[in-house]
PDB file of C-alpha atoms in Angstrom:
ATOM      1  CA  MET K  30      -4.263  -2.660  12.982  1.00 76.00           C
ATOM      2  CA  LYS K  31      -7.963  -2.724  12.195  1.00 77.00           C
ATOM      3  CA  TRP K  32      -7.497  -5.332   9.504  1.00 79.00           C
ATOM      4  CA  GLN K  33     -11.094  -6.564   9.759  1.00 82.00           C
ATOM      5  CA  ARG K  34     -12.034  -3.656   7.477  1.00 80.00           C
ATOM      6  CA  GLY K  35     -10.308  -5.285   4.519  1.00 80.00           C
ATOM      7  CA  ARG K  36     -11.422  -7.819   1.922  1.00 88.00           C
ATOM      8  CA  ARG K  37     -10.493 -11.479   2.330  1.00 92.00           C
ATOM      9  CA  SER K  38      -8.660 -13.258  -0.458  1.00 94.00           C
ATOM     10  CA  SER K  39      -9.615 -16.698  -1.701  1.00 93.00           C
ATOM     11  CA  ASN K  40      -6.099 -17.307  -3.071  1.00 96.00           C
ATOM     12  CA  ILE K  41      -4.996 -19.332  -0.037  1.00 95.00           C
ATOM     13  CA  GLU K  42      -3.803 -22.923  -0.091  1.00 95.00           C
ATOM     14  CA  ASP K  43      -3.540 -24.656   3.291  1.00 92.00           C
ATOM     15  CA  GLU K  44      -0.932 -27.419   3.388  1.00 90.00           C
ATOM     16  CA  ARG K  45      -0.562 -27.499   7.169  1.00 87.00           C
ATOM     17  CA  SER K  46      -2.521 -30.713   7.658  1.00 77.00           C
ATOM     18  CA  ASN K  47       0.338 -32.494   5.894  1.00 64.00           C
ATOM     19  CA  GLY K  48       2.751 -31.439   8.623  1.00 49.00           C
ATOM     20  CA  SER K  49       6.477 -31.982   8.207  1.00 41.00           C
ATOM     21  CA  SER K  50       5.890 -35.185   6.248  1.00 33.00           C
ATOM     22  CA  GLY K  51       3.916 -33.414   3.543  1.00 33.00           C
ATOM     23  CA  GLY K  52       6.452 -33.093   0.763  1.00 32.00           C
ATOM     24  CA  GLY K  53       9.380 -32.300   3.005  1.00 32.00           C
ATOM     25  CA  MET K  54      12.933 -33.500   2.425  1.00 30.00           C
ATOM     26  CA  ARG K  55      13.283 -37.177   3.349  1.00 29.00           C
ATOM     27  CA  LEU K  56      15.909 -37.715   6.025  1.00 31.00           C
ATOM     28  CA  SER K  57      17.033 -40.845   7.803  1.00 33.00           C
ATOM     29  CA  GLY K  58      19.530 -41.915  10.393  1.00 36.00           C
ATOM     30  CA  GLY K  59      20.443 -38.379  11.361  1.00 39.00           C
ATOM     31  CA  LYS K  60      22.028 -37.767   7.942  1.00 40.00           C
ATOM     32  CA  ILE K  61      21.031 -35.926   4.818  1.00 44.00           C
ATOM     33  CA  SER K  62      21.412 -37.646   1.457  1.00 43.00           C
ATOM     34  CA  ILE K  63      23.421 -36.293  -1.472  1.00 44.00           C
ATOM     35  CA  ALA K  64      20.148 -35.701  -3.287  1.00 45.00           C
ATOM     36  CA  GLY K  65      18.922 -33.756  -0.295  1.00 49.00           C
ATOM     37  CA  ILE K  66      22.042 -31.578  -0.319  1.00 49.00           C
ATOM     38  CA  VAL K  67      21.561 -30.874  -4.020  1.00 48.00           C
ATOM     39  CA  LEU K  68      17.964 -29.829  -3.371  1.00 52.00           C
ATOM     40  CA  VAL K  69      18.998 -27.509  -0.538  1.00 51.00           C
ATOM     41  CA  VAL K  70      21.730 -25.882  -2.643  1.00 50.00           C
ATOM     42  CA  ALA K  71      19.382 -25.460  -5.602  1.00 54.00           C
ATOM     43  CA  PHE K  72      16.689 -23.956  -3.386  1.00 54.00           C
ATOM     44  CA  GLY K  73      19.188 -21.591  -1.794  1.00 58.00           C
ATOM     45  CA  LEU K  74      20.351 -20.342  -5.187  1.00 54.00           C
ATOM     46  CA  ILE K  75      16.797 -19.836  -6.443  1.00 54.00           C
ATOM     47  CA  THR K  76      15.658 -17.957  -3.339  1.00 52.00           C
ATOM     48  CA  LYS K  77      18.988 -16.083  -2.961  1.00 57.00           C
ATOM     49  CA  GLN K  78      19.739 -17.527   0.483  1.00 59.00           C
ATOM     50  CA  ASP K  79      22.949 -19.051   1.796  1.00 56.00           C
ATOM     51  CA  PRO K  80      22.776 -22.834   1.090  1.00 54.00           C
ATOM     52  CA  MET K  81      25.341 -23.557   3.827  1.00 50.00           C
ATOM     53  CA  GLN K  82      23.226 -21.726   6.383  1.00 52.00           C
ATOM     54  CA  ILE K  83      20.141 -23.684   5.334  1.00 51.00           C
ATOM     55  CA  LEU K  84      22.093 -26.962   5.536  1.00 47.00           C
ATOM     56  CA  SER K  85      23.390 -26.142   8.997  1.00 46.00           C
ATOM     57  CA  GLN K  86      19.884 -25.401  10.206  1.00 47.00           C
ATOM     58  CA  VAL K  87      18.515 -28.630   8.748  1.00 43.00           C
ATOM     59  CA  LEU K  88      21.370 -30.721  10.169  1.00 40.00           C
ATOM     60  CA  GLY K  89      20.950 -28.991  13.515  1.00 40.00           C
ATOM     61  CA  GLN K  90      17.331 -30.068  13.550  1.00 38.00           C
ATOM     62  CA  ILE K  91      18.211 -33.666  12.704  1.00 34.00           C
ATOM     63  CA  GLY K  92      20.831 -33.847  15.420  1.00 37.00           C
ATOM     64  CA  GLY K  93      18.510 -32.457  18.040  1.00 36.00           C
ATOM     65  CA  ASN K  94      20.666 -29.384  18.572  1.00 33.00           C
ATOM     66  CA  GLY K  95      17.806 -27.145  19.559  1.00 35.00           C
ATOM     67  CA  GLY K  96      18.012 -23.594  20.735  1.00 32.00           C
ATOM     68  CA  SER K  97      17.376 -21.617  17.567  1.00 28.00           C
ATOM     69  CA  VAL K  98      13.988 -20.233  16.765  1.00 29.00           C
ATOM     70  CA  ALA K  99      14.336 -21.524  13.204  1.00 31.00           C
ATOM     71  CA  THR K 100      14.725 -25.068  14.499  1.00 29.00           C
ATOM     72  CA  GLN K 101      11.685 -24.689  16.714  1.00 33.00           C
ATOM     73  CA  SER K 102       9.693 -23.496  13.713  1.00 36.00           C
ATOM     74  CA  ASN K 103      11.055 -26.361  11.646  1.00 37.00           C
ATOM     75  CA  THR K 104       9.719 -28.998  14.015  1.00 36.00           C
ATOM     76  CA  SER K 105       6.287 -27.480  14.425  1.00 41.00           C
ATOM     77  CA  SER K 106       3.339 -29.601  13.414  1.00 42.00           C
ATOM     78  CA  THR K 107      -0.022 -27.939  13.170  1.00 43.00           C
ATOM     79  CA  THR K 108      -3.233 -29.899  12.926  1.00 45.00           C
ATOM     80  CA  PRO K 109      -6.452 -28.328  11.643  1.00 43.00           C
ATOM     81  CA  SER K 110      -7.849 -28.167  15.171  1.00 42.00           C
ATOM     82  CA  GLN K 111      -4.813 -26.151  16.288  1.00 46.00           C
ATOM     83  CA  VAL K 112      -4.976 -23.570  13.530  1.00 48.00           C
ATOM     84  CA  ASP K 113      -5.442 -19.990  14.672  1.00 65.00           C
ATOM     85  CA  HIS K 114      -8.426 -19.095  12.536  1.00 80.00           C
ATOM     86  CA  SER K 115      -8.168 -15.425  13.467  1.00 84.00           C
ATOM     87  CA  ARG K 116      -4.592 -15.368  12.168  1.00 86.00           C
ATOM     88  CA  ASP K 117      -5.748 -17.095   8.994  1.00 90.00           C
ATOM     89  CA  GLU K 118      -8.370 -14.394   8.487  1.00 92.00           C
ATOM     90  CA  PHE K 119      -5.683 -11.762   9.013  1.00 91.00           C
ATOM     91  CA  ILE K 120      -3.387 -13.337   6.430  1.00 94.00           C
ATOM     92  CA  SER K 121      -6.263 -13.647   3.973  1.00 94.00           C
ATOM     93  CA  THR K 122      -7.183 -10.001   4.490  1.00 93.00           C
ATOM     94  CA  VAL K 123      -3.644  -8.711   4.007  1.00 95.00           C
ATOM     95  CA  LEU K 124      -3.301 -10.785   0.847  1.00 96.00           C
ATOM     96  CA  GLY K 125      -6.676  -9.543  -0.385  1.00 95.00           C
ATOM     97  CA  ASP K 126      -5.655  -5.951   0.120  1.00 95.00           C
ATOM     98  CA  THR K 127      -2.362  -6.445  -1.725  1.00 97.00           C
ATOM     99  CA  GLU K 128      -4.479  -7.771  -4.591  1.00 97.00           C
ATOM    100  CA  ASP K 129      -6.639  -4.648  -4.549  1.00 96.00           C
ATOM    101  CA  THR K 130      -3.615  -2.364  -4.362  1.00 96.00           C
ATOM    102  CA  TRP K 131      -1.623  -3.923  -7.186  1.00 97.00           C
ATOM    103  CA  THR K 132      -4.682  -4.498  -9.362  1.00 97.00           C
ATOM    104  CA  GLU K 133      -5.327  -0.752  -9.287  1.00 97.00           C
ATOM    105  CA  ILE K 134      -1.678   0.197  -9.832  1.00 97.00           C
ATOM    106  CA  PHE K 135      -1.361  -2.181 -12.788  1.00 97.00           C
ATOM    107  CA  LYS K 136      -4.659  -0.895 -14.204  1.00 97.00           C
ATOM    108  CA  GLN K 137      -3.309   2.657 -14.142  1.00 96.00           C
ATOM    109  CA  GLN K 138      -0.404   1.407 -16.239  1.00 96.00           C
ATOM    110  CA  GLY K 139      -2.688  -0.368 -18.719  1.00 97.00           C
ATOM    111  CA  LYS K 140      -1.726  -3.782 -17.380  1.00 97.00           C
ATOM    112  CA  THR K 141      -3.526  -6.667 -15.674  1.00 97.00           C
ATOM    113  CA  TYR K 142      -2.384  -7.866 -12.262  1.00 98.00           C
ATOM    114  CA  GLN K 143      -2.341 -11.618 -11.779  1.00 97.00           C
ATOM    115  CA  PRO K 144      -2.486 -12.323  -8.018  1.00 97.00           C
ATOM    116  CA  PRO K 145      -0.310 -15.058  -6.523  1.00 97.00           C
ATOM    117  CA  LYS K 146      -1.446 -17.944  -4.372  1.00 97.00           C
ATOM    118  CA  LEU K 147      -0.294 -17.987  -0.753  1.00 96.00           C
ATOM    119  CA  VAL K 148       0.531 -21.422   0.644  1.00 95.00           C
ATOM    120  CA  LEU K 149       0.349 -21.942   4.407  1.00 94.00           C
ATOM    121  CA  PHE K 150       2.535 -24.830   5.569  1.00 92.00           C
ATOM    122  CA  SER K 151       3.934 -26.350   8.726  1.00 90.00           C
ATOM    123  CA  GLY K 152       7.474 -27.649   9.028  1.00 89.00           C
ATOM    124  CA  SER K 153       8.281 -28.205   5.361  1.00 88.00           C
ATOM    125  CA  VAL K 154       6.712 -27.908   1.949  1.00 91.00           C
ATOM    126  CA  SER K 155       7.185 -28.844  -1.689  1.00 91.00           C
ATOM    127  CA  SER K 156       7.229 -25.814  -3.982  1.00 92.00           C
ATOM    128  CA  GLY K 157       7.884 -25.177  -7.643  1.00 93.00           C
ATOM    129  CA  CYS K 158      11.401 -24.166  -6.550  1.00 91.00           C
ATOM    130  CA  GLY K 159      12.030 -27.425  -4.661  1.00 91.00           C
ATOM    131  CA  TYR K 160      11.585 -28.652  -1.111  1.00 89.00           C
ATOM    132  CA  ALA K 161      11.873 -26.139   1.707  1.00 86.00           C
ATOM    133  CA  SER K 162      11.795 -26.216   5.480  1.00 85.00           C
ATOM    134  CA  ALA K 163      10.479 -23.536   7.793  1.00 82.00           C
ATOM    135  CA  ALA K 164      14.119 -22.604   8.461  1.00 79.00           C
ATOM    136  CA  VAL K 165      14.305 -20.626   5.220  1.00 79.00           C
ATOM    137  CA  GLY K 166      11.506 -18.307   6.360  1.00 82.00           C
ATOM    138  CA  PRO K 167       8.748 -16.917   4.130  1.00 86.00           C
ATOM    139  CA  PHE K 168       9.631 -16.982   0.450  1.00 88.00           C
ATOM    140  CA  TYR K 169       8.294 -16.419  -3.049  1.00 91.00           C
ATOM    141  CA  CYS K 170       8.769 -18.981  -5.804  1.00 93.00           C
ATOM    142  CA  PRO K 171       8.654 -17.475  -9.309  1.00 94.00           C
ATOM    143  CA  ALA K 172       8.413 -20.941 -10.880  1.00 94.00           C
ATOM    144  CA  ASP K 173       4.864 -21.469  -9.588  1.00 96.00           C
ATOM    145  CA  GLN K 174       4.091 -17.831  -8.680  1.00 96.00           C
ATOM    146  CA  LYS K 175       3.236 -18.726  -5.092  1.00 96.00           C
ATOM    147  CA  LEU K 176       4.116 -17.278  -1.690  1.00 94.00           C
ATOM    148  CA  TYR K 177       5.027 -19.758   1.049  1.00 95.00           C
ATOM    149  CA  LEU K 178       4.547 -19.036   4.738  1.00 92.00           C
ATOM    150  CA  ASP K 179       4.943 -21.133   7.851  1.00 90.00           C
ATOM    151  CA  THR K 180       2.934 -19.048  10.313  1.00 82.00           C
ATOM    152  CA  SER K 181       5.279 -20.033  13.134  1.00 86.00           C
ATOM    153  CA  PHE K 182       7.553 -17.360  11.623  1.00 85.00           C
ATOM    154  CA  PHE K 183       5.290 -14.792  13.261  1.00 86.00           C
ATOM    155  CA  ALA K 184       6.090 -16.348  16.641  1.00 84.00           C
ATOM    156  CA  GLU K 185       9.783 -16.088  15.730  1.00 81.00           C
ATOM    157  CA  MET K 186       9.343 -12.399  14.999  1.00 79.00           C
ATOM    158  CA  LYS K 187       8.018 -11.915  18.517  1.00 81.00           C
ATOM    159  CA  SER K 188      10.514 -14.095  20.354  1.00 80.00           C
ATOM    160  CA  ARG K 189      13.670 -13.333  18.373  1.00 75.00           C
ATOM    161  CA  PHE K 190      13.140  -9.841  17.011  1.00 68.00           C
ATOM    162  CA  LYS K 191      10.688  -8.512  19.615  1.00 73.00           C
ATOM    163  CA  VAL K 192       8.259  -7.293  16.955  1.00 73.00           C
ATOM    164  CA  GLY K 193       4.800  -8.699  16.610  1.00 72.00           C
ATOM    165  CA  THR K 194       2.156  -6.140  15.760  1.00 80.00           C
ATOM    166  CA  ASP K 195      -0.201  -6.938  12.924  1.00 84.00           C
ATOM    167  CA  PHE K 196       1.355  -4.391  10.581  1.00 85.00           C
ATOM    168  CA  ALA K 197       4.854  -5.811  11.128  1.00 85.00           C
ATOM    169  CA  GLN K 198       3.516  -9.221  10.139  1.00 88.00           C
ATOM    170  CA  ALA K 199       1.659  -7.700   7.189  1.00 90.00           C
ATOM    171  CA  TYR K 200       4.967  -6.179   6.044  1.00 88.00           C
ATOM    172  CA  VAL K 201       6.413  -9.694   5.738  1.00 89.00           C
ATOM    173  CA  ILE K 202       3.563 -10.804   3.474  1.00 94.00           C
ATOM    174  CA  ALA K 203       3.664  -7.584   1.454  1.00 95.00           C
ATOM    175  CA  HIS K 204       7.418  -7.981   0.906  1.00 92.00           C
ATOM    176  CA  GLU K 205       6.915 -11.418  -0.652  1.00 93.00           C
ATOM    177  CA  VAL K 206       4.086 -10.035  -2.774  1.00 97.00           C
ATOM    178  CA  GLY K 207       6.615  -7.418  -3.868  1.00 96.00           C
ATOM    179  CA  HIS K 208       8.716 -10.223  -5.345  1.00 94.00           C
ATOM    180  CA  HIS K 209       5.647 -11.394  -7.260  1.00 97.00           C
ATOM    181  CA  VAL K 210       5.251  -7.883  -8.656  1.00 97.00           C
ATOM    182  CA  GLN K 211       8.892  -8.019  -9.740  1.00 96.00           C
ATOM    183  CA  HIS K 212       8.209 -11.299 -11.501  1.00 96.00           C
ATOM    184  CA  LEU K 213       5.179  -9.919 -13.331  1.00 97.00           C
ATOM    185  CA  THR K 214       7.098  -6.828 -14.435  1.00 96.00           C
ATOM    186  CA  GLY K 215      10.117  -8.826 -15.582  1.00 95.00           C
ATOM    187  CA  ILE K 216      12.548  -7.524 -12.965  1.00 94.00           C
ATOM    188  CA  ASP K 217      13.702 -11.002 -11.989  1.00 91.00           C
ATOM    189  CA  ARG K 218      14.449 -11.862 -15.628  1.00 93.00           C
ATOM    190  CA  GLN K 219      16.396  -8.624 -16.047  1.00 92.00           C
ATOM    191  CA  VAL K 220      18.406  -9.472 -12.937  1.00 89.00           C
ATOM    192  CA  THR K 221      19.216 -12.905 -14.341  1.00 87.00           C
ATOM    193  CA  GLN K 222      20.306 -11.369 -17.650  1.00 89.00           C
ATOM    194  CA  ALA K 223      22.470  -8.751 -15.933  1.00 86.00           C
ATOM    195  CA  GLU K 224      24.064 -11.479 -13.836  1.00 81.00           C
ATOM    196  CA  ARG K 225      24.910 -13.424 -16.984  1.00 83.00           C
ATOM    197  CA  GLN K 226      26.566 -10.302 -18.345  1.00 83.00           C
ATOM    198  CA  GLY K 227      28.843 -10.142 -15.338  1.00 72.00           C
ATOM    199  CA  ALA K 228      26.985  -8.033 -12.776  1.00 71.00           C
ATOM    200  CA  ALA K 229      27.570  -9.178  -9.208  1.00 67.00           C
ATOM    201  CA  ARG K 230      24.594 -10.823  -7.513  1.00 69.00           C
ATOM    202  CA  GLU K 231      25.748 -10.576  -3.903  1.00 61.00           C
ATOM    203  CA  GLY K 232      27.551  -7.853  -2.011  1.00 65.00           C
ATOM    204  CA  ALA K 233      26.627  -4.474  -0.601  1.00 61.00           C
ATOM    205  CA  ASN K 234      25.685  -3.100  -4.029  1.00 68.00           C
ATOM    206  CA  GLY K 235      24.802  -6.418  -5.662  1.00 75.00           C
ATOM    207  CA  LEU K 236      21.722  -7.310  -7.660  1.00 86.00           C
ATOM    208  CA  SER K 237      20.244  -9.389  -4.860  1.00 84.00           C
ATOM    209  CA  VAL K 238      20.387  -6.482  -2.419  1.00 85.00           C
ATOM    210  CA  ARG K 239      18.787  -4.127  -4.934  1.00 89.00           C
ATOM    211  CA  GLN K 240      16.060  -6.662  -5.679  1.00 90.00           C
ATOM    212  CA  GLU K 241      15.271  -7.184  -1.988  1.00 89.00           C
ATOM    213  CA  LEU K 242      15.254  -3.470  -1.227  1.00 92.00           C
ATOM    214  CA  GLN K 243      12.838  -2.896  -4.081  1.00 95.00           C
ATOM    215  CA  ALA K 244      10.529  -5.545  -2.585  1.00 93.00           C
ATOM    216  CA  ASP K 245      10.748  -3.634   0.717  1.00 92.00           C
ATOM    217  CA  CYS K 246       9.793  -0.450  -1.113  1.00 95.00           C
ATOM    218  CA  TYR K 247       6.877  -2.197  -2.814  1.00 97.00           C
ATOM    219  CA  ALA K 248       5.718  -3.377   0.621  1.00 95.00           C
ATOM    220  CA  GLY K 249       5.759   0.268   1.675  1.00 95.00           C
ATOM    221  CA  VAL K 250       3.724   1.248  -1.405  1.00 97.00           C
ATOM    222  CA  TRP K 251       1.086  -1.284  -0.392  1.00 95.00           C
ATOM    223  CA  GLY K 252       1.122   0.024   3.184  1.00 91.00           C
ATOM    224  CA  HIS K 253       0.534   3.576   1.975  1.00 93.00           C
ATOM    225  CA  GLN K 254      -2.360   2.577  -0.271  1.00 93.00           C
ATOM    226  CA  ALA K 255      -3.977   0.372   2.381  1.00 90.00           C
ATOM    227  CA  GLU K 256      -3.784   3.067   5.042  1.00 89.00           C
ATOM    228  CA  SER K 257      -5.301   5.577   2.619  1.00 86.00           C
ATOM    229  CA  ARG K 258      -8.245   3.245   2.034  1.00 87.00           C
ATOM    230  CA  TYR K 259      -8.962   2.039   5.553  1.00 83.00           C
ATOM    231  CA  ASN K 260      -7.118   4.239   8.044  1.00 85.00           C
ATOM    232  CA  TRP K 261      -6.490   0.990   9.868  1.00 80.00           C
ATOM    233  CA  LEU K 262      -3.088   1.553  11.494  1.00 80.00           C
ATOM    234  CA  GLU K 263      -2.917   2.096  15.225  1.00 78.00           C
ATOM    235  CA  PRO K 264      -0.281   3.995  17.264  1.00 74.00           C
ATOM    236  CA  GLY K 265       3.141   2.350  17.183  1.00 74.00           C
ATOM    237  CA  GLU K 266       2.450  -0.026  14.303  1.00 75.00           C
ATOM    238  CA  ILE K 267       4.464   1.837  11.682  1.00 76.00           C
ATOM    239  CA  GLU K 268       7.386   1.986  14.097  1.00 78.00           C
ATOM    240  CA  ASP K 269       7.060  -1.762  14.725  1.00 69.00           C
ATOM    241  CA  ALA K 270       7.133  -2.513  10.997  1.00 73.00           C
ATOM    242  CA  LEU K 271      10.263  -0.366  10.678  1.00 72.00           C
ATOM    243  CA  LYS K 272      11.735  -2.241  13.623  1.00 71.00           C
ATOM    244  CA  ALA K 273      11.048  -5.513  11.812  1.00 68.00           C
ATOM    245  CA  ALA K 274      12.804  -4.225   8.678  1.00 64.00           C
ATOM    246  CA  ASP K 275      15.718  -3.118  10.847  1.00 60.00           C
ATOM    247  CA  ALA K 276      15.958  -6.459  12.651  1.00 64.00           C
ATOM    248  CA  ILE K 277      16.310  -8.518   9.473  1.00 56.00           C
ATOM    249  CA  GLY K 278      19.000  -6.396   7.837  1.00 54.00           C
ATOM    250  CA  ASP K 279      22.022  -8.412   6.698  1.00 51.00           C
ATOM    251  CA  ASP K 280      24.341  -6.573   9.059  1.00 43.00           C
ATOM    252  CA  ASN K 281      22.218  -7.249  12.139  1.00 49.00           C
ATOM    253  CA  LEU K 282      21.620 -10.900  11.232  1.00 49.00           C
ATOM    254  CA  GLN K 283      25.302 -11.482  10.530  1.00 52.00           C
ATOM    255  CA  ARG K 284      26.273  -9.759  13.764  1.00 53.00           C
ATOM    256  CA  GLN K 285      23.915 -12.040  15.678  1.00 52.00           C
ATOM    257  CA  GLY K 286      24.828 -15.223  13.830  1.00 59.00           C
ATOM    258  CA  GLN K 287      28.594 -14.944  13.399  1.00 56.00           C
ATOM    259  CA  GLY K 288      29.660 -11.959  15.468  1.00 58.00           C
ATOM    260  CA  ARG K 289      30.887  -9.937  12.503  1.00 54.00           C
ATOM    261  CA  VAL K 290      29.559  -8.185   9.418  1.00 44.00           C
ATOM    262  CA  VAL K 291      30.684  -9.274   5.930  1.00 46.00           C
ATOM    263  CA  PRO K 292      29.337  -6.785   3.337  1.00 49.00           C
ATOM    264  CA  ASP K 293      30.605  -8.899   0.413  1.00 48.00           C
ATOM    265  CA  SER K 294      28.042 -11.569   1.333  1.00 50.00           C
ATOM    266  CA  PHE K 295      25.039  -9.251   1.727  1.00 48.00           C
ATOM    267  CA  THR K 296      21.889 -10.444  -0.042  1.00 64.00           C
ATOM    268  CA  HIS K 297      19.095  -8.303   1.456  1.00 70.00           C
ATOM    269  CA  GLY K 298      20.665  -5.001   2.473  1.00 73.00           C
ATOM    270  CA  THR K 299      21.573  -3.398   5.770  1.00 79.00           C
ATOM    271  CA  ALA K 300      19.065  -2.550   8.470  1.00 79.00           C
ATOM    272  CA  GLU K 301      19.293   1.145   7.583  1.00 85.00           C
ATOM    273  CA  GLN K 302      18.723   0.437   3.894  1.00 87.00           C
ATOM    274  CA  ARG K 303      15.722  -1.795   4.468  1.00 88.00           C
ATOM    275  CA  VAL K 304      14.073   0.758   6.729  1.00 87.00           C
ATOM    276  CA  ARG K 305      14.809   3.606   4.326  1.00 90.00           C
ATOM    277  CA  TRP K 306      13.414   1.893   1.237  1.00 93.00           C
ATOM    278  CA  PHE K 307      10.299   0.742   3.050  1.00 92.00           C
ATOM    279  CA  LYS K 308       9.761   4.363   4.096  1.00 92.00           C
ATOM    280  CA  VAL K 309      10.284   5.566   0.524  1.00 94.00           C
ATOM    281  CA  GLY K 310       7.405   3.359  -0.564  1.00 95.00           C
ATOM    282  CA  PHE K 311       5.216   4.096   2.435  1.00 93.00           C
ATOM    283  CA  ASP K 312       5.680   7.859   2.349  1.00 93.00           C
ATOM    284  CA  SER K 313       5.110   8.183  -1.399  1.00 95.00           C
ATOM    285  CA  GLY K 314       2.794   5.331  -2.300  1.00 95.00           C
ATOM    286  CA  ASP K 315       4.465   5.534  -5.716  1.00 96.00           C
ATOM    287  CA  MET K 316       5.836   2.414  -7.381  1.00 96.00           C
ATOM    288  CA  ALA K 317       8.074   4.541  -9.600  1.00 96.00           C
ATOM    289  CA  ARG K 318       9.999   5.731  -6.529  1.00 96.00           C
ATOM    290  CA  CYS K 319      11.190   2.170  -5.923  1.00 96.00           C
ATOM    291  CA  ASP K 320      13.843   2.002  -8.657  1.00 95.00           C
ATOM    292  CA  THR K 321      16.636   0.643  -6.510  1.00 92.00           C
ATOM    293  CA  PHE K 322      18.507  -0.583  -9.591  1.00 90.00           C
ATOM    294  CA  SER K 323      19.202   2.973 -10.783  1.00 90.00           C
ATOM    295  CA  ALA K 324      19.965   4.324  -7.326  1.00 87.00           C
ATOM    296  CA  LYS K 325      23.590   5.412  -6.978  1.00 83.00           C
ATOM    297  CA  GLN K 326      23.396   5.071  -3.220  1.00 82.00           C
ATOM    298  CA  LEU K 327      21.294   2.415  -1.549  1.00 81.00           C
TER     299      LEU K 327
END
C-alpha cells in the first residue's frame, strides 16, 4: 500500500508514554476489586463485547497465565524511544484519508463531518467509556468521540490471524471510524431506542451484528474512495483485508476460543457476513448501500 501518498492527520493523541500505569485499572495482590469488575462490565456493555471474556483475559494476565496474544499485548510497555515512527505516520495517514473521505461524503449530503481523535496507547487507557486494557482490541467510544488503538494489535493480526499488510491494518482503523460515522448520523441512538422497544441486541440477526456489519461496509466505502484518489493498493492487499475480516468473524473466533459456534451470542457477524459487507462498501463506494438494518438477509 503506497500510503505515503496520503495526507497526515493531526488528530492523534499519544498516550503510550504512560504505559500500563497511565489510567489503567488498578490491581493488587493478583485480584481484581469489585469496583474493577463493575468497570469491566460497564465497558463491555458500552463497547458491545463480552464482559466475562474481558474479565478472563484480565485475570489471566494478573495470574501470569500467558500464552494468548491478547495477554502479550496487554503487558506491552512502549517508551517514546521504542515507538515505530513509520507506523505512526501510517496510522496518521489512514486517519487523514478517512477524514477526507467522510468530509466529502457529508458535504454531498449538506452536512459537516466532525473528525474523531485517535488515541494511541500501550497496555491500558482511560477513555470516556471507562478504563480499558489492550485485551479488548481497538474500539470507538461515543462518549468522547475518540478511537483507541494499542498498536500491538497489529502484531496480533500477524501472529494470530496471519494477516499484516498495510491495507488490512487500515481496515481496522477504518472500521472504528465507521462507528464514529454511525454516531454522527445518529445510528447508535436509534439502536439504543430500538433496544428499549424490545429489539434484540445480540444474536445472528441482532442490532449489534447489524451495527458492526455496517461499520465494515463503511470501511469498504472508505477503501473505495481512497483507492480512487491514490491508486495506492498493491497486489494481494484487498485479499488480505478480506482475510482479516474473515478471521475476526464471530463464528471463527468462537470456534477458536471455545470449540463451538453459538449464533445466539453473536455480536459482530460471521466471517462470511463481514467479508460480504466490506465488499459491498468497497465495490460501490456508496454509503447508501450500507443499510444493514433494513437488510432481510445479512
